């Protein structure tokens, strides 16, 4: 089996075949709340001979019994960690979170130590993207004066389904260093920040993705399940 792959080190698009990759699965067959689990450790060696770097990824799956056979097959991917190269970015599915927001978020994580101010700028853009996409916020036509990220944040403050603790989290992060001032500036204006401030903004993005996109996705799944069950019962009658 082979697949297309882009090396995170040399950035060259390549094809991975069995001689470039080795994967092992370690199972936990003690049933947990999520069921039985399997961790796949994946070593990929870049086929580009000038690069030859190791990429190491760990993926946690739920397991299901193989039909008519002993043993387990992987079922649902629960979590994935990029161990080498090391990025602190969490992996969010583009089925749940818009790709542009994921891109800004991942880039913000990647450059946080290298350039906190570029990272903070990307985080602000991700935050604005989420507020606009998830809450449909835009500048009111009759608004006079500067319209900033802070105006957009204010516009969601009164939403009854904003999410538990969301306002306190935004407010707490706003009080760190210069972040509050950033929110009142144009989204593209680059402002000097400390790494600690950049990391607080990343934390806020992760928190809001969880609170908004992922919780909504999970609630929708549960609702669909219940509606499906109710429909099945009605049909039986
Ligand atoms: Zn490479």
PDB file of N, CA and C and ligand atoms in Angstrom, residues 5 7-12 14 46-48 50-53, ligand 1:
ATOM      1  N   UNK A   5       2.330  11.839   0.450  1.00  0.00           N
ATOM      2  CA  UNK A   5       2.682  12.402   1.760  1.00  0.00           C
ATOM      3  C   UNK A   5       3.652  13.556   1.576  1.00  0.00           C
ATOM      4  N   UNK A   7       6.551  15.686   3.460  1.00  0.00           N
ATOM      5  CA  UNK A   7       7.442  15.643   4.621  1.00  0.00           C
ATOM      6  C   UNK A   7       7.388  16.977   5.368  1.00  0.00           C
ATOM      7  N   UNK A   8       7.167  16.946   6.696  1.00  0.00           N
ATOM      8  CA  UNK A   8       7.103  18.202   7.441  1.00  0.00           C
ATOM      9  C   UNK A   8       8.468  18.888   7.578  1.00  0.00           C
ATOM     10  N   UNK A   9       9.560  18.168   7.278  1.00  0.00           N
ATOM     11  CA  UNK A   9      10.893  18.769   7.396  1.00  0.00           C
ATOM     12  C   UNK A   9      11.311  19.444   6.099  1.00  0.00           C
ATOM     13  N   UNK A  10      11.395  18.636   4.992  1.00  0.00           N
ATOM     14  CA  UNK A  10      11.872  19.209   3.734  1.00  0.00           C
ATOM     15  C   UNK A  10      10.720  19.758   2.893  1.00  0.00           C
ATOM     16  N   UNK A  11       9.459  19.511   3.333  1.00  0.00           N
ATOM     17  CA  UNK A  11       8.245  20.023   2.678  1.00  0.00           C
ATOM     18  C   UNK A  11       8.044  19.475   1.256  1.00  0.00           C
ATOM     19  N   UNK A  12       8.811  18.414   0.902  1.00  0.00           N
ATOM     20  CA  UNK A  12       8.674  17.868  -0.454  1.00  0.00           C
ATOM     21  C   UNK A  12       7.539  16.845  -0.494  1.00  0.00           C
ATOM     22  N   UNK A  14       5.983  13.537  -1.452  1.00  0.00           N
ATOM     23  CA  UNK A  14       6.567  12.244  -1.822  1.00  0.00           C
ATOM     24  C   UNK A  14       5.491  11.163  -1.750  1.00  0.00           C
ATOM     25  N   UNK A  46      11.549   9.939   5.784  1.00  0.00           N
ATOM     26  CA  UNK A  46      11.413  10.675   4.523  1.00  0.00           C
ATOM     27  C   UNK A  46      12.228   9.990   3.408  1.00  0.00           C
ATOM     28  N   UNK A  47      11.573   9.642   2.278  1.00  0.00           N
ATOM     29  CA  UNK A  47      12.281   8.959   1.181  1.00  0.00           C
ATOM     30  C   UNK A  47      13.293   9.850   0.463  1.00  0.00           C
ATOM     31  N   UNK A  48      13.174  11.166   0.646  1.00  0.00           N
ATOM     32  CA  UNK A  48      14.143  12.073   0.041  1.00  0.00           C
ATOM     33  C   UNK A  48      15.493  11.868   0.747  1.00  0.00           C
ATOM     34  N   UNK A  50      18.280  13.253   0.758  1.00  0.00           N
ATOM     35  CA  UNK A  50      18.960  14.411   1.349  1.00  0.00           C
ATOM     36  C   UNK A  50      18.344  14.825   2.682  1.00  0.00           C
ATOM     37  N   UNK A  51      17.126  14.360   2.906  1.00  0.00           N
ATOM     38  CA  UNK A  51      16.408  14.726   4.139  1.00  0.00           C
ATOM     39  C   UNK A  51      16.498  13.572   5.138  1.00  0.00           C
ATOM     40  N   UNK A  52      15.804  12.464   4.794  1.00  0.00           N
ATOM     41  CA  UNK A  52      15.899  11.235   5.594  1.00  0.00           C
ATOM     42  C   UNK A  52      15.454  11.391   7.056  1.00  0.00           C
ATOM     43  N   UNK A  53      14.653  12.431   7.329  1.00  0.00           N
ATOM     44  CA  UNK A  53      14.237  12.699   8.710  1.00  0.00           C
ATOM     45  C   UNK A  53      13.126  11.742   9.167  1.00  0.00           C
TER      46      UNK A  53
HETATM   47 ZN1  LIG B   1      11.950  15.150   4.137  1.00  0.00          ZN
END
